[in-house]
PDB file of C-alpha atoms and ligand atoms in Angstrom:
ATOM      1  CA  MET A1336       0.000   0.000   0.000  1.00  0.00           C
ATOM      2  CA  GLN A1337       1.233   3.446  -0.877  1.00  0.00           C
ATOM      3  CA  LYS A1338       1.550   5.480   2.299  1.00  0.00           C
ATOM      4  CA  ASN A1339       0.446   9.066   2.775  1.00  0.00           C
ATOM      5  CA  ASN A1340       0.467   9.690  -0.991  1.00  0.00           C
ATOM      6  CA  ARG A1341       4.135   8.837  -1.205  1.00  0.00           C
ATOM      7  CA  LYS A1342       4.469   7.186  -4.593  1.00  0.00           C
ATOM      8  CA  TYR A1343       6.930   4.290  -4.461  1.00  0.00           C
ATOM      9  CA  LEU A1344      10.282   5.067  -6.053  1.00  0.00           C
ATOM     10  CA  ILE A1345      12.401   2.250  -7.441  1.00  0.00           C
ATOM     11  CA  ALA A1346      15.826   3.643  -8.327  1.00  0.00           C
ATOM     12  CA  GLY A1347      18.750   1.734  -9.806  1.00  0.00           C
ATOM     13  CA  ASN A1348      22.236   2.677  -8.689  1.00  0.00           C
ATOM     14  CA  TRP A1349      24.425   1.138 -11.352  1.00  0.00           C
ATOM     15  CA  LYS A1350      27.649   2.145  -9.558  1.00  0.00           C
ATOM     16  CA  MET A1351      30.736   1.744 -11.807  1.00  0.00           C
ATOM     17  CA  ASN A1352      29.082  -0.688 -14.182  1.00  0.00           C
ATOM     18  CA  LYS A1353      28.113  -0.541 -17.865  1.00  0.00           C
ATOM     19  CA  THR A1354      29.827   1.277 -20.693  1.00  0.00           C
ATOM     20  CA  ALA A1355      27.676   3.710 -22.645  1.00  0.00           C
ATOM     21  CA  ALA A1356      26.977   0.984 -25.216  1.00  0.00           C
ATOM     22  CA  GLU A1357      25.994  -1.520 -22.530  1.00  0.00           C
ATOM     23  CA  ALA A1358      23.880   1.107 -20.807  1.00  0.00           C
ATOM     24  CA  ARG A1359      21.925   1.699 -24.002  1.00  0.00           C
ATOM     25  CA  GLU A1360      21.093  -1.994 -24.211  1.00  0.00           C
ATOM     26  CA  LEU A1361      19.995  -2.230 -20.591  1.00  0.00           C
ATOM     27  CA  ILE A1362      17.898   0.924 -20.809  1.00  0.00           C
ATOM     28  CA  LYS A1363      16.135  -0.311 -23.931  1.00  0.00           C
ATOM     29  CA  GLU A1364      15.271  -3.548 -22.126  1.00  0.00           C
ATOM     30  CA  ILE A1365      14.065  -1.771 -18.979  1.00  0.00           C
ATOM     31  CA  ASN A1366      12.117   0.724 -21.023  1.00  0.00           C
ATOM     32  CA  ALA A1367      10.302  -1.962 -22.961  1.00  0.00           C
ATOM     33  CA  VAL A1368       8.876  -3.383 -19.740  1.00  0.00           C
ATOM     34  CA  VAL A1369       8.398  -0.447 -17.363  1.00  0.00           C
ATOM     35  CA  GLY A1370       8.863   2.709 -19.456  1.00  0.00           C
ATOM     36  CA  GLN A1371       5.186   3.596 -19.484  1.00  0.00           C
ATOM     37  CA  LYS A1372       4.260   2.693 -15.912  1.00  0.00           C
ATOM     38  CA  THR A1373       2.933   5.627 -13.959  1.00  0.00           C
ATOM     39  CA  ASP A1374       1.829   4.227 -10.589  1.00  0.00           C
ATOM     40  CA  VAL A1375       5.441   3.850  -9.502  1.00  0.00           C
ATOM     41  CA  ALA A1376       8.272   6.349  -9.939  1.00  0.00           C
ATOM     42  CA  VAL A1377      11.266   4.715 -11.614  1.00  0.00           C
ATOM     43  CA  ALA A1378      14.785   6.079 -11.965  1.00  0.00           C
ATOM     44  CA  VAL A1379      18.090   4.805 -13.269  1.00  0.00           C
ATOM     45  CA  CYS A1380      21.455   6.215 -12.211  1.00  0.00           C
ATOM     46  CA  PRO A1381      24.131   5.107 -14.687  1.00  0.00           C
ATOM     47  CA  PRO A1382      27.746   6.304 -14.647  1.00  0.00           C
ATOM     48  CA  PHE A1383      28.376   9.865 -15.920  1.00  0.00           C
ATOM     49  CA  THR A1384      29.657   8.563 -19.264  1.00  0.00           C
ATOM     50  CA  ALA A1385      26.302   6.943 -20.057  1.00  0.00           C
ATOM     51  CA  LEU A1386      24.040   9.810 -18.976  1.00  0.00           C
ATOM     52  CA  GLU A1387      23.758  11.481 -22.351  1.00  0.00           C
ATOM     53  CA  SER A1388      22.747   8.372 -24.251  1.00  0.00           C
ATOM     54  CA  ALA A1389      20.471   7.350 -21.392  1.00  0.00           C
ATOM     55  CA  ALA A1390      18.745  10.740 -21.509  1.00  0.00           C
ATOM     56  CA  GLU A1391      18.157  10.354 -25.226  1.00  0.00           C
ATOM     57  CA  LEU A1392      16.538   6.934 -24.775  1.00  0.00           C
ATOM     58  CA  LEU A1393      14.457   7.963 -21.769  1.00  0.00           C
ATOM     59  CA  LYS A1394      12.848  10.951 -23.462  1.00  0.00           C
ATOM     60  CA  ASP A1395       9.065  10.431 -23.601  1.00  0.00           C
ATOM     61  CA  THR A1396       9.144   7.660 -20.990  1.00  0.00           C
ATOM     62  CA  ASN A1397       8.250   7.716 -17.326  1.00  0.00           C
ATOM     63  CA  ILE A1398      11.712   6.624 -16.278  1.00  0.00           C
ATOM     64  CA  GLN A1399      13.721   9.409 -14.706  1.00  0.00           C
ATOM     65  CA  LEU A1400      17.461   9.831 -14.775  1.00  0.00           C
ATOM     66  CA  GLY A1401      19.859  10.302 -11.891  1.00  0.00           C
ATOM     67  CA  ALA A1402      23.593  10.706 -11.397  1.00  0.00           C
ATOM     68  CA  GLN A1403      25.672   9.028  -8.712  1.00  0.00           C
ATOM     69  CA  ASN A1404      27.633  12.024  -7.451  1.00  0.00           C
ATOM     70  CA  MET A1405      28.465  15.675  -8.142  1.00  0.00           C
ATOM     71  CA  TYR A1406      30.747  18.438  -6.914  1.00  0.00           C
ATOM     72  CA  PRO A1407      29.170  21.326  -4.994  1.00  0.00           C
ATOM     73  CA  LYS A1408      30.775  24.223  -6.907  1.00  0.00           C
ATOM     74  CA  ALA A1409      29.106  25.595 -10.028  1.00  0.00           C
ATOM     75  CA  GLU A1410      32.269  25.617 -12.158  1.00  0.00           C
ATOM     76  CA  GLY A1411      35.989  26.183 -11.952  1.00  0.00           C
ATOM     77  CA  ALA A1412      39.361  24.513 -11.522  1.00  0.00           C
ATOM     78  CA  TYR A1413      38.199  21.201 -10.033  1.00  0.00           C
ATOM     79  CA  THR A1414      39.810  18.622 -12.277  1.00  0.00           C
ATOM     80  CA  GLY A1415      37.737  15.536 -12.790  1.00  0.00           C
ATOM     81  CA  GLU A1416      34.573  16.882 -11.205  1.00  0.00           C
ATOM     82  CA  ILE A1417      31.023  17.422 -12.489  1.00  0.00           C
ATOM     83  CA  SER A1418      28.596  20.168 -11.436  1.00  0.00           C
ATOM     84  CA  ALA A1419      24.864  20.189 -10.812  1.00  0.00           C
ATOM     85  CA  VAL A1420      24.301  22.400 -13.861  1.00  0.00           C
ATOM     86  CA  MET A1421      26.073  19.849 -16.058  1.00  0.00           C
ATOM     87  CA  LEU A1422      23.783  17.122 -14.730  1.00  0.00           C
ATOM     88  CA  ARG A1423      20.669  19.208 -15.276  1.00  0.00           C
ATOM     89  CA  GLU A1424      21.723  19.800 -18.854  1.00  0.00           C
ATOM     90  CA  LEU A1425      21.615  16.018 -19.333  1.00  0.00           C
ATOM     91  CA  TYR A1426      18.077  15.891 -17.921  1.00  0.00           C
ATOM     92  CA  CYS A1427      19.006  14.383 -14.572  1.00  0.00           C
ATOM     93  CA  SER A1428      16.253  14.683 -11.993  1.00  0.00           C
ATOM     94  CA  PHE A1429      18.110  13.000  -9.136  1.00  0.00           C
ATOM     95  CA  VAL A1430      21.611  12.778  -7.759  1.00  0.00           C
ATOM     96  CA  ILE A1431      22.755  10.162  -5.259  1.00  0.00           C
ATOM     97  CA  LEU A1432      24.779  11.851  -2.507  1.00  0.00           C
ATOM     98  CA  GLY A1433      26.679  10.480   0.459  1.00  0.00           C
ATOM     99  CA  HIS A1434      26.656   6.855  -0.637  1.00  0.00           C
ATOM    100  CA  SER A1435      28.608   4.750   1.848  1.00  0.00           C
ATOM    101  CA  GLU A1436      31.083   3.809  -0.877  1.00  0.00           C
ATOM    102  CA  ARG A1437      31.915   7.489  -1.328  1.00  0.00           C
ATOM    103  CA  ARG A1438      32.115   8.006   2.413  1.00  0.00           C
ATOM    104  CA  GLU A1439      34.454   5.034   2.751  1.00  0.00           C
ATOM    105  CA  TYR A1440      36.667   5.157  -0.367  1.00  0.00           C
ATOM    106  CA  PHE A1441      36.729   8.906  -0.938  1.00  0.00           C
ATOM    107  CA  GLY A1442      36.547  10.127   2.634  1.00  0.00           C
ATOM    108  CA  GLU A1443      33.417  12.214   2.168  1.00  0.00           C
ATOM    109  CA  SER A1444      32.298  13.942   5.352  1.00  0.00           C
ATOM    110  CA  ASP A1445      28.801  14.991   6.351  1.00  0.00           C
ATOM    111  CA  ALA A1446      29.824  18.646   5.896  1.00  0.00           C
ATOM    112  CA  PHE A1447      30.995  18.037   2.328  1.00  0.00           C
ATOM    113  CA  ILE A1448      27.898  15.988   1.524  1.00  0.00           C
ATOM    114  CA  ASN A1449      25.810  18.842   2.924  1.00  0.00           C
ATOM    115  CA  GLU A1450      27.471  21.304   0.519  1.00  0.00           C
ATOM    116  CA  LYS A1451      26.455  19.000  -2.317  1.00  0.00           C
ATOM    117  CA  VAL A1452      22.874  18.665  -1.038  1.00  0.00           C
ATOM    118  CA  ILE A1453      22.502  22.448  -0.954  1.00  0.00           C
ATOM    119  CA  ALA A1454      24.068  22.899  -4.403  1.00  0.00           C
ATOM    120  CA  ALA A1455      21.882  20.160  -5.896  1.00  0.00           C
ATOM    121  CA  LEU A1456      18.699  21.761  -4.547  1.00  0.00           C
ATOM    122  CA  GLU A1457      19.751  25.169  -5.858  1.00  0.00           C
ATOM    123  CA  SER A1458      19.928  23.617  -9.345  1.00  0.00           C
ATOM    124  CA  ASN A1459      16.613  21.786  -8.994  1.00  0.00           C
ATOM    125  CA  LEU A1460      18.248  18.394  -8.699  1.00  0.00           C
ATOM    126  CA  LYS A1461      16.679  16.103  -6.120  1.00  0.00           C
ATOM    127  CA  PRO A1462      19.289  14.636  -3.787  1.00  0.00           C
ATOM    128  CA  ILE A1463      18.969  10.990  -2.779  1.00  0.00           C
ATOM    129  CA  LEU A1464      20.849  11.294   0.498  1.00  0.00           C
ATOM    130  CA  CYS A1465      22.250   7.948   1.668  1.00  0.00           C
ATOM    131  CA  VAL A1466      22.706   7.149   5.336  1.00  0.00           C
ATOM    132  CA  GLY A1467      23.538   3.904   7.090  1.00  0.00           C
ATOM    133  CA  GLU A1468      25.546   2.263   9.828  1.00  0.00           C
ATOM    134  CA  THR A1469      28.366  -0.281   9.627  1.00  0.00           C
ATOM    135  CA  LEU A1470      28.077  -3.656  11.315  1.00  0.00           C
ATOM    136  CA  SER A1471      30.348  -2.643  14.189  1.00  0.00           C
ATOM    137  CA  GLN A1472      28.320   0.535  14.762  1.00  0.00           C
ATOM    138  CA  ARG A1473      25.137  -1.548  14.882  1.00  0.00           C
ATOM    139  CA  GLU A1474      26.672  -4.083  17.239  1.00  0.00           C
ATOM    140  CA  SER A1475      28.001  -1.443  19.593  1.00  0.00           C
ATOM    141  CA  GLY A1476      24.599   0.229  19.883  1.00  0.00           C
ATOM    142  CA  GLU A1477      25.612   3.383  17.991  1.00  0.00           C
ATOM    143  CA  MET A1478      23.272   2.786  15.070  1.00  0.00           C
ATOM    144  CA  LEU A1479      20.695   5.497  15.707  1.00  0.00           C
ATOM    145  CA  SER A1480      23.216   8.113  16.749  1.00  0.00           C
ATOM    146  CA  VAL A1481      25.202   7.467  13.538  1.00  0.00           C
ATOM    147  CA  ILE A1482      22.019   7.865  11.479  1.00  0.00           C
ATOM    148  CA  GLU A1483      21.102  11.050  13.343  1.00  0.00           C
ATOM    149  CA  THR A1484      24.542  12.572  12.758  1.00  0.00           C
ATOM    150  CA  GLN A1485      24.431  11.733   9.043  1.00  0.00           C
ATOM    151  CA  MET A1486      20.872  13.045   8.674  1.00  0.00           C
ATOM    152  CA  LYS A1487      21.403  16.281  10.571  1.00  0.00           C
ATOM    153  CA  GLY A1488      24.816  16.870   8.975  1.00  0.00           C
ATOM    154  CA  GLY A1489      23.628  16.097   5.454  1.00  0.00           C
ATOM    155  CA  LEU A1490      20.436  18.157   5.679  1.00  0.00           C
ATOM    156  CA  LYS A1491      21.834  21.146   7.588  1.00  0.00           C
ATOM    157  CA  GLY A1492      20.302  24.379   6.338  1.00  0.00           C
ATOM    158  CA  VAL A1493      17.644  22.662   4.210  1.00  0.00           C
ATOM    159  CA  GLY A1494      14.305  24.349   4.883  1.00  0.00           C
ATOM    160  CA  GLU A1495      10.770  23.017   4.892  1.00  0.00           C
ATOM    161  CA  ASP A1496      10.181  24.477   1.409  1.00  0.00           C
ATOM    162  CA  ASN A1497      12.719  22.002   0.037  1.00  0.00           C
ATOM    163  CA  GLY A1498      11.661  19.041   2.155  1.00  0.00           C
ATOM    164  CA  GLU A1499       9.678  17.389  -0.598  1.00  0.00           C
ATOM    165  CA  ASN A1500      12.615  17.626  -2.994  1.00  0.00           C
ATOM    166  CA  ILE A1501      14.684  15.322  -0.826  1.00  0.00           C
ATOM    167  CA  VAL A1502      14.786  11.540  -0.939  1.00  0.00           C
ATOM    168  CA  ILE A1503      16.515   9.580   1.821  1.00  0.00           C
ATOM    169  CA  ALA A1504      18.016   6.136   1.279  1.00  0.00           C
ATOM    170  CA  TYR A1505      18.686   4.005   4.336  1.00  0.00           C
ATOM    171  CA  GLU A1506      21.470   1.644   3.359  1.00  0.00           C
ATOM    172  CA  PRO A1507      22.952  -0.426   6.177  1.00  0.00           C
ATOM    173  CA  VAL A1508      26.573  -0.765   5.050  1.00  0.00           C
ATOM    174  CA  TRP A1509      26.714  -4.426   6.086  1.00  0.00           C
ATOM    175  CA  ALA A1510      23.840  -5.242   3.703  1.00  0.00           C
ATOM    176  CA  ILE A1511      25.311  -3.619   0.582  1.00  0.00           C
ATOM    177  CA  GLY A1512      26.430  -6.138  -2.007  1.00  0.00           C
ATOM    178  CA  THR A1513      26.658  -8.864   0.623  1.00  0.00           C
ATOM    179  CA  GLY A1514      23.399 -10.684   0.056  1.00  0.00           C
ATOM    180  CA  LYS A1515      22.510  -9.913   3.686  1.00  0.00           C
ATOM    181  CA  THR A1516      19.333  -7.883   3.862  1.00  0.00           C
ATOM    182  CA  ALA A1517      18.046  -6.135   6.930  1.00  0.00           C
ATOM    183  CA  THR A1518      14.858  -7.899   7.997  1.00  0.00           C
ATOM    184  CA  PRO A1519      11.777  -5.793   7.279  1.00  0.00           C
ATOM    185  CA  GLU A1520      11.491  -5.074  11.021  1.00  0.00           C
ATOM    186  CA  MET A1521      15.129  -3.994  11.319  1.00  0.00           C
ATOM    187  CA  ALA A1522      14.744  -1.685   8.346  1.00  0.00           C
ATOM    188  CA  GLN A1523      11.424  -0.269   9.546  1.00  0.00           C
ATOM    189  CA  GLU A1524      12.922   0.589  12.942  1.00  0.00           C
ATOM    190  CA  VAL A1525      15.491   2.834  11.272  1.00  0.00           C
ATOM    191  CA  HIS A1526      13.052   4.199   8.686  1.00  0.00           C
ATOM    192  CA  ALA A1527      10.669   5.221  11.480  1.00  0.00           C
ATOM    193  CA  PHE A1528      13.542   6.964  13.245  1.00  0.00           C
ATOM    194  CA  ILE A1529      14.481   8.775  10.017  1.00  0.00           C
ATOM    195  CA  ARG A1530      10.824   9.788   9.607  1.00  0.00           C
ATOM    196  CA  LYS A1531      10.855  11.282  13.110  1.00  0.00           C
ATOM    197  CA  LEU A1532      13.975  13.309  12.270  1.00  0.00           C
ATOM    198  CA  LEU A1533      12.380  14.506   9.025  1.00  0.00           C
ATOM    199  CA  VAL A1534       9.254  15.639  10.847  1.00  0.00           C
ATOM    200  CA  GLU A1535      11.378  17.450  13.443  1.00  0.00           C
ATOM    201  CA  GLN A1536      13.150  19.313  10.639  1.00  0.00           C
ATOM    202  CA  PHE A1537      10.380  19.811   8.086  1.00  0.00           C
ATOM    203  CA  GLY A1538       7.161  19.549  10.090  1.00  0.00           C
ATOM    204  CA  GLU A1539       4.216  18.057   8.173  1.00  0.00           C
ATOM    205  CA  THR A1540       6.334  18.012   5.007  1.00  0.00           C
ATOM    206  CA  GLY A1541       8.515  15.372   6.673  1.00  0.00           C
ATOM    207  CA  THR A1542       5.644  12.896   6.330  1.00  0.00           C
ATOM    208  CA  LYS A1543       5.799  13.341   2.555  1.00  0.00           C
ATOM    209  CA  VAL A1544       9.496  12.590   2.100  1.00  0.00           C
ATOM    210  CA  ARG A1545      10.290   9.235   0.522  1.00  0.00           C
ATOM    211  CA  ILE A1546      12.631   6.962   2.437  1.00  0.00           C
ATOM    212  CA  LEU A1547      14.105   4.189   0.303  1.00  0.00           C
ATOM    213  CA  TYR A1548      15.712   1.006   1.554  1.00  0.00           C
ATOM    214  CA  GLY A1549      18.987  -0.137  -0.053  1.00  0.00           C
ATOM    215  CA  GLY A1550      21.125  -3.205   0.577  1.00  0.00           C
ATOM    216  CA  SER A1551      20.720  -6.498  -1.307  1.00  0.00           C
ATOM    217  CA  MET A1552      17.123  -5.675  -2.202  1.00  0.00           C
ATOM    218  CA  LYS A1553      15.856  -8.061  -4.861  1.00  0.00           C
ATOM    219  CA  PRO A1554      12.562  -9.506  -6.099  1.00  0.00           C
ATOM    220  CA  GLU A1555      12.688 -12.271  -3.467  1.00  0.00           C
ATOM    221  CA  ASN A1556      12.748  -9.912  -0.475  1.00  0.00           C
ATOM    222  CA  ALA A1557      11.207  -6.698  -1.802  1.00  0.00           C
ATOM    223  CA  SER A1558       7.578  -7.357  -1.056  1.00  0.00           C
ATOM    224  CA  GLU A1559       7.921  -7.594   2.708  1.00  0.00           C
ATOM    225  CA  LEU A1560      10.255  -4.607   2.826  1.00  0.00           C
ATOM    226  CA  LEU A1561       7.876  -2.469   0.767  1.00  0.00           C
ATOM    227  CA  ASP A1562       5.004  -3.435   3.083  1.00  0.00           C
ATOM    228  CA  GLN A1563       6.647  -1.591   5.976  1.00  0.00           C
ATOM    229  CA  SER A1564       4.947   1.669   6.804  1.00  0.00           C
ATOM    230  CA  ASP A1565       7.971   3.914   6.272  1.00  0.00           C
ATOM    231  CA  ILE A1566       9.624   2.122   3.350  1.00  0.00           C
ATOM    232  CA  ASP A1567       8.735   4.004   0.188  1.00  0.00           C
ATOM    233  CA  GLY A1568      10.835   2.207  -2.370  1.00  0.00           C
ATOM    234  CA  GLY A1569      14.320   0.916  -2.978  1.00  0.00           C
ATOM    235  CA  LEU A1570      17.763   2.025  -4.062  1.00  0.00           C
ATOM    236  CA  ILE A1571      18.886  -1.042  -5.940  1.00  0.00           C
ATOM    237  CA  GLY A1572      22.472  -2.017  -6.734  1.00  0.00           C
ATOM    238  CA  GLY A1573      23.127  -5.499  -8.113  1.00  0.00           C
ATOM    239  CA  ALA A1574      19.505  -6.274  -9.009  1.00  0.00           C
ATOM    240  CA  ALA A1575      19.324  -3.071 -11.091  1.00  0.00           C
ATOM    241  CA  LEU A1576      21.941  -4.354 -13.538  1.00  0.00           C
ATOM    242  CA  LYS A1577      19.571  -6.860 -15.116  1.00  0.00           C
ATOM    243  CA  ALA A1578      16.369  -5.674 -16.768  1.00  0.00           C
ATOM    244  CA  LYS A1579      14.447  -8.707 -15.546  1.00  0.00           C
ATOM    245  CA  SER A1580      15.091  -8.274 -11.812  1.00  0.00           C
ATOM    246  CA  PHE A1581      14.786  -4.486 -11.961  1.00  0.00           C
ATOM    247  CA  ALA A1582      11.462  -4.685 -13.810  1.00  0.00           C
ATOM    248  CA  GLU A1583      10.242  -7.284 -11.319  1.00  0.00           C
ATOM    249  CA  LEU A1584      10.958  -4.877  -8.482  1.00  0.00           C
ATOM    250  CA  VAL A1585       8.958  -2.178 -10.231  1.00  0.00           C
ATOM    251  CA  THR A1586       6.103  -4.622 -10.758  1.00  0.00           C
ATOM    252  CA  ILE A1587       6.107  -5.589  -7.067  1.00  0.00           C
ATOM    253  CA  ALA A1588       5.912  -1.922  -6.054  1.00  0.00           C
ATOM    254  CA  GLN A1589       3.171  -1.356  -8.581  1.00  0.00           C
ATOM    255  CA  SER A1590       1.127  -4.229  -7.172  1.00  0.00           C
ATOM    256  CA  LYS A1591       1.023  -2.332  -3.860  1.00  0.00           C
ATOM    257  CA  SER A1592       0.174   1.065  -5.359  1.00  0.00           C
TER     258      SER A1592
HETATM  259  P1  LIG B3020      23.154  -3.831  -3.569  1.00  0.00           P
HETATM  260  O1  LIG B3020      21.709  -3.826  -3.977  1.00  0.00           O
HETATM  261  O2  LIG B3020      24.058  -4.410  -4.623  1.00  0.00           O
HETATM  262  O3  LIG B3020      23.367  -4.430  -2.216  1.00  0.00           O
HETATM  263  O4  LIG B3020      23.606  -2.281  -3.458  1.00  0.00           O
HETATM  264  C1  LIG B3020      22.812  -1.419  -2.740  1.00  0.00           C
HETATM  265  C2  LIG B3020      23.319  -0.035  -2.932  1.00  0.00           C
HETATM  266  O5  LIG B3020      24.400   0.306  -2.491  1.00  0.00           O
HETATM  267  C3  LIG B3020      22.480   0.887  -3.693  1.00  0.00           C
HETATM  268  O6  LIG B3020      22.946   2.188  -3.608  1.00  0.00           O
END
């Protein structure tokens, strides 16, 4: 069941997979099955190098495009970086920010992620802000305080007027790419906590923000996760790289819409 008018969002994070040519093939396959569905919001986030061809293929479909990262400055001497304006030019609607892989491998701090969130919103890009604890943080009882720090740090200075332009993805680090999924109850506990933080920051608007679950989500476990009252979709890694499993996830969400 869709909750509080929050349309399910199924978003594929392709990470560093697929050349532009491979991306075209995958997008054509996904498009053929789910390109015209409207009950569920669908997005794909290919690597930067595939965005332009993806945008071309996704024109006139209901599948939206997202990027996996950006730099907070508008332009300048930042070798290797990509700005929000550049992503908007390629018809991106979303940008994934603060993914745990960027936090871990590229040392991204909450303050830096916050700069990106603000810059994305200023360019009308919707941030998908990722938060999540490691296994040792969960086991030592720090889980909720880690989530609170990442939420408050990442969303600092974001006002109620922008609340609905934010998407949160709860991705327990220990569940990413490991085949271990949080049980629906474990995920819901954190999603409910994130909802409380959103309501504290955005008031009523906080009840309208979508909170996605990410971490080994696949057709076999999606239904129970999506049944939880504060799980509004998924940020899908591995299962987004095959049209069949990704389309199945969209179909499962649609069956509950
Ligand atoms: P997996 O679905 O491969 O576990 O990846 C989840 C993820 O990190 C999505 O951003």
